[in-house]
Coordinates of C-alpha atoms in Angstrom, one line a residue:
Chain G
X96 CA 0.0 0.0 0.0
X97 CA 1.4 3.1 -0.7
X98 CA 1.3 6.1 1.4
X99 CA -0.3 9.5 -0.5
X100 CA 2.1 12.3 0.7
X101 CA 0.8 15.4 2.5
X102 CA -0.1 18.4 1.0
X103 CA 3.0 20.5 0.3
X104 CA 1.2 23.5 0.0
X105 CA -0.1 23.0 3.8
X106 CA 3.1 22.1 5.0
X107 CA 4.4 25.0 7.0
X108 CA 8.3 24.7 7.4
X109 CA 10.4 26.3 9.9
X110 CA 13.0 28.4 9.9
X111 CA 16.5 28.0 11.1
X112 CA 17.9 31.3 12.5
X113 CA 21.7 31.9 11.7
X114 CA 22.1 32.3 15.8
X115 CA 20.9 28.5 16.1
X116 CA 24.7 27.2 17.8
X117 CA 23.7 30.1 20.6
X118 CA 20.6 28.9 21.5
X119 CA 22.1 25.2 23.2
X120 CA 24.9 24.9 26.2
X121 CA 25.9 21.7 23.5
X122 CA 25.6 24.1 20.2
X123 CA 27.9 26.9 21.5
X124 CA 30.8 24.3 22.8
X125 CA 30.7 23.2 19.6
X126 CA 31.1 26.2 17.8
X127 CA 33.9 27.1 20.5
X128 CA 35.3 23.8 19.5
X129 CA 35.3 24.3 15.8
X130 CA 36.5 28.1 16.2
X131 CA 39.4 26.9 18.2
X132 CA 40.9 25.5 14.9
X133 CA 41.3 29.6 13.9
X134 CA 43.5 30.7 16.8
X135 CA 45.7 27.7 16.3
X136 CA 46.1 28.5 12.8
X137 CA 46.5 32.7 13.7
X138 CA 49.2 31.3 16.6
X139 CA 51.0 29.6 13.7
X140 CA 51.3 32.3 11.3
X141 CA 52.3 34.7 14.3
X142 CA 55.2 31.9 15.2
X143 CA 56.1 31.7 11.5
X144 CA 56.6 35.5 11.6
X145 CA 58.8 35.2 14.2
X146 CA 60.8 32.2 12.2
X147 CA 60.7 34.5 9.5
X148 CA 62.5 37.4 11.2
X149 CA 65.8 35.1 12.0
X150 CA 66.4 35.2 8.3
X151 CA 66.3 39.3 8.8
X152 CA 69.3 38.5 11.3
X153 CA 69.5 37.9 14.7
X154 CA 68.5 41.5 15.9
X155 CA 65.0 41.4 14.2
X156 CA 64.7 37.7 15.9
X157 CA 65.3 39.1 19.3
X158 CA 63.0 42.5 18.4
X159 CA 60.4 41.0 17.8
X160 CA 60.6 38.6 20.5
X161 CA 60.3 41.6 23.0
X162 CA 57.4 43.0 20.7
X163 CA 55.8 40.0 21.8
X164 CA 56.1 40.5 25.6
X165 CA 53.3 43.2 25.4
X166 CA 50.1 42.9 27.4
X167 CA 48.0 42.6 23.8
X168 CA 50.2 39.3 22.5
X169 CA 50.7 38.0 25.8
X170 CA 46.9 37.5 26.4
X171 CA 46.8 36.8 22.4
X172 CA 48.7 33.7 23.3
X173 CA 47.2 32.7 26.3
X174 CA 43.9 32.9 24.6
X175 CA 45.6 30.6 21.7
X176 CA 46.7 28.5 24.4
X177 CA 43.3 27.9 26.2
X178 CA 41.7 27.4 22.7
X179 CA 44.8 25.0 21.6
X180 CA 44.0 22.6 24.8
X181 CA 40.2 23.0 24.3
X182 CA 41.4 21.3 20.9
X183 CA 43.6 18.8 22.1
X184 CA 41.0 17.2 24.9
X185 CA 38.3 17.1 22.5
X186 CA 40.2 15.8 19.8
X187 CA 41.3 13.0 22.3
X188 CA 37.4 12.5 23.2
X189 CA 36.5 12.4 19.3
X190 CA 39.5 9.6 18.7
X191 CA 38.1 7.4 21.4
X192 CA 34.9 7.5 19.6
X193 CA 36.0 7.1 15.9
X194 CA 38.5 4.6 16.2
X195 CA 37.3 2.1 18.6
X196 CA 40.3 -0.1 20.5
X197 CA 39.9 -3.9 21.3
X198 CA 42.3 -5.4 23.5
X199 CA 41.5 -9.0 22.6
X200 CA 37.7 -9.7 23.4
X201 CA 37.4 -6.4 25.1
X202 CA 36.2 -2.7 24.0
X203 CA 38.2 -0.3 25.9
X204 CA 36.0 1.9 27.4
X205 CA 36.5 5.2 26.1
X206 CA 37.4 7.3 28.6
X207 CA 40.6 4.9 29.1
X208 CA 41.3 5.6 25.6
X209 CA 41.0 9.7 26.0
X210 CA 42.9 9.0 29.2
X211 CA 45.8 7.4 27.8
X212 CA 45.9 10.1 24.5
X213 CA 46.0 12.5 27.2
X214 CA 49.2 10.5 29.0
X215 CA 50.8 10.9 25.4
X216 CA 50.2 14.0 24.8
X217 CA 52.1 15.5 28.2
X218 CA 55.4 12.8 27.5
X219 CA 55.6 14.5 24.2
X220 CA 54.4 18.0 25.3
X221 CA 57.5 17.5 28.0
X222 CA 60.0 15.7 25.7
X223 CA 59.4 18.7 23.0
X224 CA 60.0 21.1 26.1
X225 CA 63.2 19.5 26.9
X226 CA 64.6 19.4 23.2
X227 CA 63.5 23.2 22.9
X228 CA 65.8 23.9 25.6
X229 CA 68.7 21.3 24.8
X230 CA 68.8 22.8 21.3
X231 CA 68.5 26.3 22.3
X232 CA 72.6 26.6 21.1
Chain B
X229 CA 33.2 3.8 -5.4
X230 CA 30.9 7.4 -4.5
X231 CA 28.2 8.0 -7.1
X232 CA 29.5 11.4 -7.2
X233 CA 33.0 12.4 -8.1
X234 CA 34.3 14.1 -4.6
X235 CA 37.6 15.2 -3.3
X236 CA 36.4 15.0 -0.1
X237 CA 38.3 12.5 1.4
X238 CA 41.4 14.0 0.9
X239 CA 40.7 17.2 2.3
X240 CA 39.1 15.1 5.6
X241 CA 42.3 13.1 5.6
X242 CA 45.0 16.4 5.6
X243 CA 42.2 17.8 8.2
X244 CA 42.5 14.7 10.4
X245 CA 46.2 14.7 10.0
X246 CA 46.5 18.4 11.1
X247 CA 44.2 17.7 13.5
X248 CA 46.3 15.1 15.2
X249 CA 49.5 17.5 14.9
X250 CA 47.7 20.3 16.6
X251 CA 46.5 18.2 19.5
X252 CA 49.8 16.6 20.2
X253 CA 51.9 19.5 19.4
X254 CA 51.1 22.9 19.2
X255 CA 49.8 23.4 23.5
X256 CA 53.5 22.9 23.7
X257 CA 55.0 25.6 21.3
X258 CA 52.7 28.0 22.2
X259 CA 54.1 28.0 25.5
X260 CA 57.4 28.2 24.9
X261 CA 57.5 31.1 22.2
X262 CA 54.3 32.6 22.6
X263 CA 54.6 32.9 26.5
X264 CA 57.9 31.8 27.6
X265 CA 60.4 33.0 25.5
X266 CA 58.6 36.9 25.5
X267 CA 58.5 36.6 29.5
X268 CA 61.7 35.8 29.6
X269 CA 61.9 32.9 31.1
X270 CA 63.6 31.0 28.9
X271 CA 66.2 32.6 25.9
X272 CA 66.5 31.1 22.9
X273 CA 68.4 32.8 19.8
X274 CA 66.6 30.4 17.2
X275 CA 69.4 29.0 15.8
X276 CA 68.2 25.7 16.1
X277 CA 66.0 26.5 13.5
X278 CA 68.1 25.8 10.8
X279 CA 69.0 22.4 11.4
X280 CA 68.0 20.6 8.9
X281 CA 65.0 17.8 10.9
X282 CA 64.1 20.8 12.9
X283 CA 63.0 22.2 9.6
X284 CA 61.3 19.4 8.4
X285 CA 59.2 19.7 11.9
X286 CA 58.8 22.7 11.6
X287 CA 57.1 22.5 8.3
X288 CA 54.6 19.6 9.5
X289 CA 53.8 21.5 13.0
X290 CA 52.6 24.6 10.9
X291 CA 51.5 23.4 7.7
X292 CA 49.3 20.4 8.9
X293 CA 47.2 22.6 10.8
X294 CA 46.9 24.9 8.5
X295 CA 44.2 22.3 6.3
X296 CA 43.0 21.3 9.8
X297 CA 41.7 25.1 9.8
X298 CA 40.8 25.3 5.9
X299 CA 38.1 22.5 6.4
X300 CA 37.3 23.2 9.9
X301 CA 37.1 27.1 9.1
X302 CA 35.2 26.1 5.8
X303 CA 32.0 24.1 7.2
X304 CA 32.1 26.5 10.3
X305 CA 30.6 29.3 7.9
X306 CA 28.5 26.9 5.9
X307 CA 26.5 26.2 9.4
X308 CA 26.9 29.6 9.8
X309 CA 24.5 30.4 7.0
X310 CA 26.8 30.8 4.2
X311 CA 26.3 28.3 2.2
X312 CA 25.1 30.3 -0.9
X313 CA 28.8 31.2 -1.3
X314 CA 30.6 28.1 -0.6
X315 CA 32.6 27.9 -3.7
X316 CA 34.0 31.0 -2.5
X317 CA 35.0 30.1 0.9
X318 CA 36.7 27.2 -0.5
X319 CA 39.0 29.1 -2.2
X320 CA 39.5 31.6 0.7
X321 CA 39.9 28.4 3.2
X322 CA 41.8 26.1 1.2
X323 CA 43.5 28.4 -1.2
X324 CA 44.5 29.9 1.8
X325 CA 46.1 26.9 3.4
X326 CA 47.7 26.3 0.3
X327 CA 49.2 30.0 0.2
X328 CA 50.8 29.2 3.5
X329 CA 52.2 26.0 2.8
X330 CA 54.2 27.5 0.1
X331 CA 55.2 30.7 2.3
X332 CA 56.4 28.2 5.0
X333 CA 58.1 26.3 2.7
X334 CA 60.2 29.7 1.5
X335 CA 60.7 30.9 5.1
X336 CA 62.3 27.4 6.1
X337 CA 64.4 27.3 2.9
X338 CA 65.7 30.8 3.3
X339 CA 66.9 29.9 6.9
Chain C
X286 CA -7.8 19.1 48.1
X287 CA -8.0 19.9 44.4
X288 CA -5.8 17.7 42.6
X289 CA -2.8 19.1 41.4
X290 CA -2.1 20.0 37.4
X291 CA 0.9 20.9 35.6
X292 CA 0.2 23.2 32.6
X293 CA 1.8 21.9 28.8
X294 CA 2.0 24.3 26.3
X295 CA 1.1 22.7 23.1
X296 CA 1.9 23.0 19.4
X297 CA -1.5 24.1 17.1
X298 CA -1.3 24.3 13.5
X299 CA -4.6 23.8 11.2
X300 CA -3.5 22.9 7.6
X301 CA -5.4 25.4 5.2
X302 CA -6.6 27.7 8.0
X303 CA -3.6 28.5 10.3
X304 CA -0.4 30.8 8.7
X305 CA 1.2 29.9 11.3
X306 CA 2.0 27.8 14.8
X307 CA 0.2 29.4 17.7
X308 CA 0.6 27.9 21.4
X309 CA -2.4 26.0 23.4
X310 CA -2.0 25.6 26.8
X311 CA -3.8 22.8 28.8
X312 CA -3.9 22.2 32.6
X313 CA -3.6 18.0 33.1
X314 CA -3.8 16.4 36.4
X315 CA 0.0 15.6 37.7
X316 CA 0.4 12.0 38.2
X317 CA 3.6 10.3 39.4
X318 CA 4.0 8.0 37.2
X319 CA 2.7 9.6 34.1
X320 CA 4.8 10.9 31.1
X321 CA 4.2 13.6 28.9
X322 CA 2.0 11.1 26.2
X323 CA 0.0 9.7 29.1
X324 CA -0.6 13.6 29.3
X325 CA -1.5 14.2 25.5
X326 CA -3.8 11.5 25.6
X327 CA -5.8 13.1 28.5
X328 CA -5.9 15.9 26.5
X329 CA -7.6 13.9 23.2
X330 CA -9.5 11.9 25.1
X331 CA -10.5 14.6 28.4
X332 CA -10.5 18.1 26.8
X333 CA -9.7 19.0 23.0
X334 CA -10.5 15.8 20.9
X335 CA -8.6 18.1 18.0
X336 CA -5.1 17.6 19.0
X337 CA -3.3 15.4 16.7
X338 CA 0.0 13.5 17.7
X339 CA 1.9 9.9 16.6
X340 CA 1.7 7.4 19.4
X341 CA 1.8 3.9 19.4
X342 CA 3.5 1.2 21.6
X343 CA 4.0 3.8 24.8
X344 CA 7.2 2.1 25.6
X345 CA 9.9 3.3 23.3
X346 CA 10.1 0.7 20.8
X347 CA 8.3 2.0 17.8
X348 CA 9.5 5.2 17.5
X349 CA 6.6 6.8 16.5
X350 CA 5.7 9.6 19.6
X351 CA 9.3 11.8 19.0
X352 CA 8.5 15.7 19.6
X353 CA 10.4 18.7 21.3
X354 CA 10.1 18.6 25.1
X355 CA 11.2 21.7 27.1
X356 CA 13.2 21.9 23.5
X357 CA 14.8 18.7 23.7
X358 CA 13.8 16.2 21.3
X359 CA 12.5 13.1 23.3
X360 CA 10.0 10.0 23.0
X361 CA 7.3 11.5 24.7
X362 CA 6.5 8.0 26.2
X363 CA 9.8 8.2 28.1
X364 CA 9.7 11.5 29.5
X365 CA 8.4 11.8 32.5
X366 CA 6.1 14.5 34.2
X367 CA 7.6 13.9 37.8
X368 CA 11.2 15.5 35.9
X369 CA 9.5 18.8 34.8
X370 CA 7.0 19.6 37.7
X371 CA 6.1 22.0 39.1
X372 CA 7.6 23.8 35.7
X373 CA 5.8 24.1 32.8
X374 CA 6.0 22.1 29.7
X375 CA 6.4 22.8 26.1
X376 CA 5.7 19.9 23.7
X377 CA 6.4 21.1 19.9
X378 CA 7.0 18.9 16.7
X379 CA 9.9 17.6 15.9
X380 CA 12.2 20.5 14.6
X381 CA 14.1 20.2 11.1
X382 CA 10.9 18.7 9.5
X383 CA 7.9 20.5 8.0
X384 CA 4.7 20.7 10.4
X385 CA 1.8 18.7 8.6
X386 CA -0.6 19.6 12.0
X387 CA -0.3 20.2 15.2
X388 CA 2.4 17.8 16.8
X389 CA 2.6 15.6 13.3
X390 CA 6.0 16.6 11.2
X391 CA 6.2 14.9 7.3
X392 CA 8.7 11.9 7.7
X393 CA 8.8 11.6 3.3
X394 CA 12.1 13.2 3.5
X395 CA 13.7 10.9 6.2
X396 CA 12.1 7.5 4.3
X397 CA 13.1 8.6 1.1
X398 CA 16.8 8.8 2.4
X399 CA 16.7 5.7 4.5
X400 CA 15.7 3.6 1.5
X401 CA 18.4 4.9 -0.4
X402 CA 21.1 3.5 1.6
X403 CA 19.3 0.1 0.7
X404 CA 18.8 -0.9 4.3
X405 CA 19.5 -4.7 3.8
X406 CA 20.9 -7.8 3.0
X407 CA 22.7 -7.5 -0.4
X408 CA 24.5 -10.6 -2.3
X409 CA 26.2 -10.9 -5.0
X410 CA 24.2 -14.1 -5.4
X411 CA 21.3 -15.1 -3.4
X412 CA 22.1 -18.4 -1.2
X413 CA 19.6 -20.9 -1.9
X414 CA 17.7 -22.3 1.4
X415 CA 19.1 -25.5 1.0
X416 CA 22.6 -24.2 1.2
X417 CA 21.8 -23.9 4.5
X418 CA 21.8 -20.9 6.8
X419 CA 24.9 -17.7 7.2
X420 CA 26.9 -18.7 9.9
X421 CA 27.9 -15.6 12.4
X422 CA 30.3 -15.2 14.8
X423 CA 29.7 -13.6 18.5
X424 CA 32.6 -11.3 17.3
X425 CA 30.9 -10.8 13.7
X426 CA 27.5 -10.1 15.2
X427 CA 29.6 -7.2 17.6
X428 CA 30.9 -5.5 15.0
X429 CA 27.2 -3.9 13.8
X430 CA 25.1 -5.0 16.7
X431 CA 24.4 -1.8 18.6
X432 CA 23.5 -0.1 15.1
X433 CA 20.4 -2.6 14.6
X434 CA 19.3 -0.9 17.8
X435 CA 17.2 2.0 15.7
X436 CA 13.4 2.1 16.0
X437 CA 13.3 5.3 12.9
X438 CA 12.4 7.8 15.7
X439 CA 14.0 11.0 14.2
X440 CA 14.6 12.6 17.4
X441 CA 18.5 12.6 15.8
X442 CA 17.2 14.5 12.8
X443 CA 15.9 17.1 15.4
X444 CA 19.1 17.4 17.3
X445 CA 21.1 18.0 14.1
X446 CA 22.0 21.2 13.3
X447 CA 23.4 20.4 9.8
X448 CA 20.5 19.1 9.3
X449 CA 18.8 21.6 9.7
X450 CA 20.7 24.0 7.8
X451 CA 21.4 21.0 4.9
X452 CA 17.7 19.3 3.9
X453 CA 19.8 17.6 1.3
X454 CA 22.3 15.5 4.3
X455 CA 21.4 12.1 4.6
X456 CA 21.5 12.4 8.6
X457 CA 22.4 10.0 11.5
X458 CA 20.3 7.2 11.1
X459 CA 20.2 7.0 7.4
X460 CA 23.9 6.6 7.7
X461 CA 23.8 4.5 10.6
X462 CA 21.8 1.7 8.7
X463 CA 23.8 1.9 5.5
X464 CA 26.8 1.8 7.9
X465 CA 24.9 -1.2 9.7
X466 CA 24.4 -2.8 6.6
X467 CA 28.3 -2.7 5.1
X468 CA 29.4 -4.2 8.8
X469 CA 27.1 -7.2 8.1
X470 CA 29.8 -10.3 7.4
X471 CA 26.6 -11.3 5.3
X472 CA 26.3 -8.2 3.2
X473 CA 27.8 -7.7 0.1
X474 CA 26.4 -4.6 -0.9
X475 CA 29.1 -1.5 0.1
X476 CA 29.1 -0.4 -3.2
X477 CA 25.4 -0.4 -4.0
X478 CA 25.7 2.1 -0.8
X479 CA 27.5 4.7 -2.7
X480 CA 25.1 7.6 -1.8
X481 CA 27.1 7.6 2.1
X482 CA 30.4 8.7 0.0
X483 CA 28.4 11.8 -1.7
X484 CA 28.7 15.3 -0.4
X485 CA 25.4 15.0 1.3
X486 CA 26.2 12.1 2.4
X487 CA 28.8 11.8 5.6
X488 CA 30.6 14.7 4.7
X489 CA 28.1 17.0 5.8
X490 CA 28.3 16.0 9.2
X491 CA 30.7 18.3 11.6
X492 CA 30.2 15.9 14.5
X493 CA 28.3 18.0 16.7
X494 CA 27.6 14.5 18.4
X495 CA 24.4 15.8 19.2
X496 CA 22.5 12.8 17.6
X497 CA 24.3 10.8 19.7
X498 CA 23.1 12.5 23.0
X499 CA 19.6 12.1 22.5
X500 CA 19.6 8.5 20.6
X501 CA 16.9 7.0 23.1
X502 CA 18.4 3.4 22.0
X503 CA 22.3 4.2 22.3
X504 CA 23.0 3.4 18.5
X505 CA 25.8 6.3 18.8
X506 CA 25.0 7.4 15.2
X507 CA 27.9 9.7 15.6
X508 CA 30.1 7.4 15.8
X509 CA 28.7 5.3 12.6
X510 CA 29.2 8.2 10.7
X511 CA 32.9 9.4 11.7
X512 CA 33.8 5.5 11.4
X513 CA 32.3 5.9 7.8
X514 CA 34.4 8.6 7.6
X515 CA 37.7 6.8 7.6
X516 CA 36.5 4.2 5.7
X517 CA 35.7 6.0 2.9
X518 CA 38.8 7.9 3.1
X519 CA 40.7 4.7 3.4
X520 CA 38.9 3.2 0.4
X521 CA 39.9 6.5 -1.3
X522 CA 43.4 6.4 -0.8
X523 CA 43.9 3.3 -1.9
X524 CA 42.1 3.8 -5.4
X525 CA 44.5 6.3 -5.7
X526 CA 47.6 4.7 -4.4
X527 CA 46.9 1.7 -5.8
X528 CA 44.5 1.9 -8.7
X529 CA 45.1 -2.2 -9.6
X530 CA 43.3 -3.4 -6.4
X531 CA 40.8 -5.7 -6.4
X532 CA 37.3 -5.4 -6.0

């Protein structure tokens, strides 16, 4: 039997406002979420910049470096780095769930799995910290 | 095999790859030259960015991300409500990511 | 003592005569142990015989009583009063679907796309009965299992945003049972179910995870999807890398 379908003249159909991702707790971290991929991106370019200057000699390296120790690029940064963990913990949430792990018969529950992405992510966040400053010659 | 022709797995892929290379790496950096290094609490004269791995590192840690933002950045204004001009933010997004790849690529080289 | 009421606000919308929704509220007596459809049906049966609403098994297997409640899309059957009294509560349709009447959304749009994922069993050549039957193991049956869970209840259609924005995406469950399907050990259909690989298709989704949250059977659509996702992307690569595969 097939169905007759309703009337589409009589349909009336809702719109989405533009402001929908403010309307839900769940919407806005989202967006927060997705706009944290900007401010990694600006951080980026800003840290390229300040590659860039070495090839302008060691005095622009080091001018610029103090240019950065103003109140406006120190909170840039800290933003960037707020947004840049916000990142990195969901990112560790979202692996759980696309990329399921079996240990033998088991599913690893997934907050093990964030858990130990987590663990990873400090033991390389350190061992970068440590070559940073080894290399620093 | 898609029904449609699409590109759209490569573009996920580089996203997922940048993706992975901003979550593991870039907390890290930030603090170092975006905090430490202006404070003060650390010196560094930045010659260690011209070894040669260092660059190579250096190229993944800002370039991957770059096409994590591109696609990220792109659907972000689609569900934003602009859609109508998606082609264009395509070529802003991932033109863009493009255009930085090859401007890290001459920074690093010039080192 | 007068018995005590809690007041929903309700959905109207007459087809032909109303432009648009307007907002009925109705005072029903507050019972412990009553959910919000217990509470629709006292208003059919009690007070305004003119409300209309889908309802059938009352125990969230059939998927059929899914509207907004408080905003959040829910099985009215599940939702009980006893978590929103003394507060007020608003029941609405379903959003991201057009309004037929009253608290009934047209579902075309959601069956059209289900059947194009060609929710079941493809071969490449029928096994004849006395061949015997497919064999499965526990670990087979794991791999799809919780994706079998979906009773068609839409309330992920309602939680997704993209869907909202995009008519054209294929949404969570739609993908979920294609994805279902290709997990099958007894499907061989994954490239009949080409449509998930389309623009509309899983690449729409942003993983809000929101479909996910509200899923009142825990098939984790979300997670179908993203695991599509690298799949496809897989499958991609390698008909690039290594264009001489098999099929």
């Amino acid at each position: 039997m097939s169905a007759t379908r309703p009337d589409p003249a009589k349909l009336y159909r809702p719109k989405m406002p533009a402001t929908w991702w403010l309307k839900k707790k769940s919407y806005f971290l989202f967006m927060l979420r997705e706009l944290s991929s900007v401010f990694i991106a600006l951080f980026l370019l800003v840290y390229l910049y300040q590659i860039y200057q070495l090839t302008r000699g060691p005095e622009a390296y080091i001018s610029f470096t103090q240019k950065l120790n103003s109140p406006g690029w120190i909170l840039f940064h800290l933003i960037a780095l707020l947004f840049a963990v916000y990142h990195s913990i969901t990112w560790f949430q979202s692996s759980a769930v696309v990329l399921p792990v079996r240990l033998g018969e088991h599913l690893v529950p997934r907050q093990t799995v964030t858990a130990l992405h987590i663990g990873a992510w400090v033991v390389v966040s350190v061992g970068i910290l440590i070559l940073f400053l080894a290399l620093k010659g | 095999m898609a029904t449609e022709k699409t590109t759209e797995p490569f573009w996920w892929g580089l996203f997922s790859a940048g993706g992975v290379v901003a979550a593991f790496l870039v907390p890290v950096h930030i603090l170092l030259v975006g905090l430490a290094l202006p404070l003060g609490w650390i010196t560094n004269t930045g010659a260690l960015y011209r070894i040669w791995w260092v660059k190579i590192y250096l190229f993944v840690l800002i370039v991957l991300p770059l096409y994590h933002w591109a696609h990220r950045f792109y659907f972000t204004l689609n569900d934003m409500g602009l859609k109508p001009m998606n082609k264009v933010l395509a070529v802003l997004c991932y033109g863009g990511a493009i255009i930085g790849t090859v401007v890290t690529a001459w920074v690093l080289l010039k080192l | 003592m007068a018995e005590p009421t809690i007041t929903l606000n309700v959905t109207r919308y007459r087809p032909g005569q109303d432009k648009a929704p307007t907002t009925q509220a109705y005072a029903v007596p507050y019972k412990e142990d009553w959910v919000v459809l217990d509470a629709l049906n006292h208003i059919k049966d009690q007070m305004d015989g003119t409300l209309s609403y889908r309802w059938s098994c009352r125990m969230g297997v059939c998927g059929s009583c899914g509207m907004m409640v408080n905003g959040t899309p829910k099985l009215t059957c599940a939702a009980f009063l006893r978590d929103y009294y003394p507060g007020e509560i608003r029941v609405e349709p379903l959003v991201n679907f057009p309004i037929i009447r009253d608290l009934v959304i047209d579902m075309s749009d959601f069956l059209d796309k289900l059947k194009s994922v060609k929710p079941w069993i493809i071969r490449k050549e029928e096994k004849p009965v006395a061949q015997g039957e497919y064999l499965q193991t526990p670990a087979q049956l794991e791999a799809f299992h919780q994706f079998t869970q979906c009773i068609n209840c839409m309330l992920c259609y309602a939680a997704c945003p993209v869907y909202g924005l995009e008519p054209k995406f294929l949404g969570p469950a739609a993908i979920a049972l294609g994805y279902r399907y290709n997990m099958d050990s007894r499907d061989q259909g994954q490239e009949q179910r080409a449509v998930l690989g389309n623009h509309d298709g899983v690449w729409d989704c942003t993983f809000v995870g929101e479909c996910s949250v509200v899923c009142p059977k825990d098939v984790d659509p979300a997670a179908a999807i993203q695991r599509s996702k690298v799949d496809t992307t897989k499958d991609w690569f390698k008909s690039i890398l290594m264009p001489w595969g098999e099929r």
